[in-house]
Tab-separated table of C-alpha atoms in Angstrom:
chain	number	residue	atom	x	y	z
A	1	MET	CA	-7.520	26.709	-3.973
A	2	LEU	CA	-11.351	26.836	-4.056
A	3	SER	CA	-11.375	25.113	-7.559
A	4	GLN	CA	-9.079	22.349	-6.391
A	5	LEU	CA	-11.101	22.001	-3.112
A	6	LYS	CA	-14.264	21.434	-5.312
A	7	LYS	CA	-12.479	18.817	-7.613
A	8	ASP	CA	-11.318	17.208	-4.367
A	9	ILE	CA	-14.849	17.008	-2.929
A	10	ARG	CA	-16.153	15.535	-6.221
A	11	VAL	CA	-13.636	12.743	-6.123
A	12	VAL	CA	-15.000	11.739	-2.721
A	13	PHE	CA	-18.642	11.257	-4.083
A	14	GLU	CA	-17.164	9.525	-6.967
A	15	ARG	CA	-15.335	6.621	-4.858
A	16	ASP	CA	-17.123	6.590	-1.539
A	17	PRO	CA	-20.844	5.517	-1.479
A	18	ALA	CA	-21.059	6.378	2.239
A	19	ALA	CA	-20.988	10.180	1.462
A	20	LYS	CA	-24.116	11.375	1.768
A	21	SER	CA	-23.828	15.293	1.587
A	22	LEU	CA	-21.624	18.122	0.724
A	23	LEU	CA	-21.627	19.600	4.394
A	24	GLU	CA	-20.791	15.850	5.586
A	25	VAL	CA	-17.923	15.684	3.312
A	26	ILE	CA	-16.459	19.280	4.189
A	27	LEU	CA	-16.776	18.399	7.960
A	28	CYS	CA	-16.176	14.686	8.297
A	29	TYR	CA	-13.736	13.631	5.848
A	30	PRO	CA	-10.050	13.644	7.073
A	31	GLY	CA	-8.800	13.097	3.788
A	32	VAL	CA	-10.144	16.101	2.208
A	33	HIS	CA	-8.755	18.228	5.430
A	34	ALA	CA	-5.232	16.637	4.840
A	35	LEU	CA	-5.246	17.531	1.102
A	36	ILE	CA	-6.190	21.047	2.294
A	37	GLY	CA	-3.111	21.387	4.453
A	38	TYR	CA	-0.885	19.775	2.105
A	39	ARG	CA	-1.629	22.035	-0.755
A	40	ILE	CA	-0.958	25.090	1.581
A	41	ALA	CA	2.083	23.536	2.919
A	42	HIS	CA	3.373	22.592	-0.475
A	43	TRP	CA	2.810	26.144	-1.871
A	44	PHE	CA	5.253	27.245	0.965
A	45	TYR	CA	7.628	24.583	0.431
A	46	LYS	CA	7.831	25.270	-3.296
A	47	HIS	CA	8.788	28.827	-2.394
A	48	LYS	CA	11.378	27.377	0.053
A	49	LEU	CA	9.945	28.218	3.085
A	50	TYR	CA	10.457	24.607	4.423
A	51	LEU	CA	10.099	25.422	8.065
A	52	LEU	CA	6.632	26.825	7.738
A	53	ALA	CA	5.672	24.089	5.247
A	54	ARG	CA	6.466	21.617	7.696
A	55	ILE	CA	4.746	23.283	10.815
A	56	ILE	CA	1.496	23.363	8.437
A	57	SER	CA	1.783	19.680	7.569
A	58	GLN	CA	2.307	18.871	11.297
A	59	ILE	CA	-0.788	20.690	12.377
A	60	ALA	CA	-2.774	18.955	9.433
A	61	ARG	CA	-1.298	15.661	10.884
A	62	PHE	CA	-2.638	16.299	14.462
A	63	PHE	CA	-6.023	16.939	13.259
A	64	THR	CA	-6.431	14.146	10.851
A	65	GLY	CA	-3.969	11.528	11.634
A	66	ILE	CA	-2.764	11.645	8.008
A	67	GLU	CA	1.125	12.745	7.447
A	68	ILE	CA	1.807	14.143	3.905
A	69	HIS	CA	5.408	15.627	3.573
A	70	PRO	CA	4.826	19.104	1.876
A	71	GLY	CA	7.481	18.173	-0.537
A	72	ALA	CA	5.700	15.225	-2.025
A	73	ARG	CA	4.023	15.551	-5.402
A	74	ILE	CA	0.395	14.532	-5.981
A	75	GLY	CA	-1.677	14.515	-9.163
A	76	ARG	CA	-5.186	15.117	-9.428
A	77	GLY	CA	-8.254	12.929	-8.508
A	78	PHE	CA	-6.117	11.819	-5.447
A	79	PHE	CA	-8.468	10.362	-2.723
A	80	ILE	CA	-7.650	9.149	1.169
A	81	ASP	CA	-10.350	6.881	2.360
A	82	HIS	CA	-10.342	6.715	6.158
A	83	GLY	CA	-7.061	7.567	6.277
A	84	MET	CA	-5.758	7.199	9.933
A	85	GLY	CA	-1.954	6.298	9.785
A	86	VAL	CA	-1.226	7.150	6.130
A	87	VAL	CA	2.495	8.576	5.683
A	88	ILE	CA	3.383	10.053	2.501
A	89	GLY	CA	7.404	10.714	2.053
A	90	GLU	CA	8.994	13.782	0.772
A	91	THR	CA	10.118	12.544	-2.448
A	92	THR	CA	6.796	10.574	-3.229
A	93	GLU	CA	5.165	11.182	-6.686
A	94	ILE	CA	1.652	10.304	-7.097
A	95	GLY	CA	-0.103	10.222	-10.381
A	96	ASP	CA	-3.686	10.854	-11.357
A	97	ASN	CA	-6.732	9.236	-9.869
A	98	VAL	CA	-5.084	7.486	-7.107
A	99	THR	CA	-6.785	5.936	-3.946
A	100	LEU	CA	-5.020	5.152	-0.686
A	101	TYR	CA	-6.788	3.596	2.414
A	102	GLN	CA	-6.124	3.921	5.939
A	103	GLY	CA	-2.413	2.766	7.394
A	104	VAL	CA	-0.824	3.046	3.899
A	105	THR	CA	2.689	3.990	3.801
A	106	LEU	CA	4.480	5.291	0.941
A	107	GLY	CA	8.174	5.605	2.300
A	108	GLY	CA	11.940	5.239	2.235
A	109	THR	CA	14.266	2.270	3.304
A	110	GLY	CA	16.978	4.061	4.882
A	111	LYS	CA	18.911	7.408	5.397
A	112	GLU	CA	19.919	7.839	1.650
A	113	LYS	CA	19.480	11.523	0.136
A	114	GLY	CA	17.802	11.938	-3.299
A	115	LYS	CA	14.827	10.202	-4.498
A	116	ARG	CA	14.043	7.900	-1.863
A	117	HIS	CA	10.219	7.267	-2.092
A	118	PRO	CA	7.997	5.816	-4.428
A	119	THR	CA	6.558	6.792	-7.603
A	120	ILE	CA	2.960	5.776	-7.960
A	121	GLY	CA	1.282	5.726	-11.486
A	122	ASN	CA	-2.416	6.567	-12.468
A	123	ASN	CA	-5.391	4.984	-11.578
A	124	VAL	CA	-3.690	3.067	-8.792
A	125	ILE	CA	-5.418	1.542	-5.569
A	126	VAL	CA	-3.473	0.826	-2.446
A	127	ALA	CA	-5.263	-1.047	0.202
A	128	ALA	CA	-5.429	-0.597	3.679
A	129	GLY	CA	-1.935	-1.147	5.586
A	130	ALA	CA	0.223	-1.726	2.590
A	131	LYS	CA	3.786	-0.166	2.487
A	132	VAL	CA	5.373	0.697	-0.622
A	133	LEU	CA	8.965	1.363	0.145
A	134	GLY	CA	11.852	2.942	-1.502
A	135	SER	CA	12.369	4.534	-5.015
A	136	ILE	CA	10.527	2.333	-7.011
A	137	THR	CA	7.689	2.780	-9.605
A	138	ILE	CA	4.293	1.468	-9.250
A	139	GLY	CA	2.767	1.319	-12.817
A	140	ASP	CA	-0.385	2.478	-14.022
A	141	ASN	CA	-3.640	0.589	-13.067
A	142	VAL	CA	-2.152	-1.345	-10.037
A	143	LYS	CA	-3.670	-2.672	-7.232
A	144	VAL	CA	-1.780	-3.319	-4.061
A	145	GLY	CA	-3.377	-5.580	-1.627
A	146	ALA	CA	-4.046	-4.936	2.108
A	147	GLY	CA	-1.043	-5.519	4.138
A	148	ALA	CA	1.216	-6.088	1.119
A	149	VAL	CA	4.912	-4.706	1.629
A	150	VAL	CA	6.032	-3.920	-1.836
A	151	ILE	CA	9.958	-3.266	-2.266
A	152	LYS	CA	10.466	-3.988	-5.889
A	153	PRO	CA	9.031	-2.185	-9.104
A	154	VAL	CA	5.573	-3.175	-10.226
A	155	PRO	CA	4.680	-3.493	-13.872
A	156	PRO	CA	1.351	-1.668	-15.131
A	157	ASN	CA	-2.058	-3.559	-15.131
A	158	SER	CA	-0.992	-5.833	-11.963
A	159	THR	CA	-2.295	-6.741	-8.782
A	160	VAL	CA	0.418	-7.212	-6.059
A	161	VAL	CA	-0.159	-8.988	-2.449
A	162	GLY	CA	1.647	-10.500	0.094
A	163	VAL	CA	4.991	-9.814	2.390
A	164	PRO	CA	7.275	-9.123	0.378
A	165	GLY	CA	4.955	-8.158	-2.509
A	166	ARG	CA	4.448	-10.724	-5.477
A	167	VAL	CA	2.579	-9.936	-8.599
A	168	VAL	CA	-0.411	-12.203	-8.810
A	169	VAL	CA	-2.337	-11.251	-11.569
A	170	GLN	CA	-0.764	-9.154	-14.829
A	171	ASP	CA	-2.946	-7.783	-17.493
A	172	GLY	CA	-5.717	-10.036	-16.364
A	173	VAL	CA	-3.807	-13.260	-16.376
A	174	ARG	CA	-3.199	-14.804	-12.638
A	175	VAL	CA	0.524	-15.581	-12.593
A	176	GLY	CA	2.989	-16.993	-9.821
A	177	ALA	CA	1.764	-18.618	-6.741
A	178	ASP	CA	-1.828	-18.458	-5.667
A	179	LEU	CA	-2.119	-16.608	-2.426
A	180	GLU	CA	-5.511	-17.376	-1.372
A	181	HIS	CA	-5.650	-17.283	2.447
A	182	GLY	CA	-8.057	-20.235	2.895
A	183	LYS	CA	-5.651	-22.567	0.687
A	184	LEU	CA	-2.242	-21.726	2.505
A	185	PRO	CA	-0.389	-25.163	3.135
A	186	ASP	CA	-0.002	-26.074	6.669
A	187	PRO	CA	3.839	-26.906	7.172
A	188	ILE	CA	3.466	-28.701	10.592
A	189	ALA	CA	0.913	-31.114	9.126
A	190	ASN	CA	3.169	-31.668	6.123
A	191	LEU	CA	5.974	-32.728	8.355
A	192	LEU	CA	3.645	-34.843	10.584
A	193	GLU	CA	2.535	-36.678	7.442
A	194	GLN	CA	6.090	-37.231	6.259
A	195	MET	CA	7.073	-38.542	9.764
A	196	GLN	CA	4.160	-40.865	9.754
A	197	LYS	CA	5.253	-42.350	6.453
A	198	ARG	CA	8.862	-42.834	7.743
A	199	LEU	CA	7.601	-44.890	10.976
A	200	THR	CA	5.333	-47.043	8.791
A	201	ALA	CA	8.280	-48.010	6.459
A	202	LEU	CA	10.478	-48.804	9.596
A	203	GLU	CA	7.815	-50.761	11.225
A	204	GLU	CA	7.705	-52.744	7.964
A	205	HIS	CA	11.151	-53.607	8.145
A	206	VAL	CA	11.305	-54.748	11.715
A	207	SER	CA	8.329	-57.166	11.087
A	208	THR	CA	9.319	-58.555	7.668
A	209	GLY	CA	13.019	-58.133	7.487
A	210	HIS	CA	12.980	-56.131	4.112
A	211	PRO	CA	14.501	-53.098	3.783
A	212	PRO	CA	12.027	-49.936	4.080
A	213	THR	CA	10.756	-48.403	1.095
A	214	PRO	CA	13.011	-45.054	0.403
A	215	PRO	CA	10.926	-42.168	1.056
A	216	GLU	CA	9.446	-39.756	-1.667
A	217	CYS	CA	11.790	-36.988	-2.673
A	218	GLY	CA	12.019	-34.061	-0.211
A	219	SER	CA	10.840	-36.082	2.761
A	220	PRO	CA	12.779	-35.974	6.094
């Protein structure tokens, strides 16, 4: 346990530039506290002491705001930054060097039994507020954007954003729609523009007697 704690603390210094001292990390990082509680609870869970494991996990949740089910499997180099609101379900499997930010949910989609939570590959980053739901696989080196809702498998070396989550970058190449928030279409403005075109055509018909020009394909 002491050896694992040293590794968990080392990961904090590697990934969080705000970490200033060893004492600060030990006293003030809920992600580290949650991992300590998880590792103790997971030991009891593996030895089929399920109630005791859940009690320990709930105590850790009370003090940290991070809920990690003791049945989850977590690899090396795991880091939870800030952490408030993070939920990790029972059958979740997390690879090595994974980073989660606050508000992330690795959850299920219903009351089904068996494997019902996601499998997260190595070197994955899941940004704030993202939800990864169901028994799906997130490949290695994936980045999940803030607020994304991922319900389908994601191939390795990808970036996924949006609701529902869509792959926008794969192997360094942009694919699919460009979801830059500053360039989203305005459906109301588009509708008003089409209505103006229709009114102009009707006015032309009334004043000249010629049939109006047919609207463009897709116009109302």
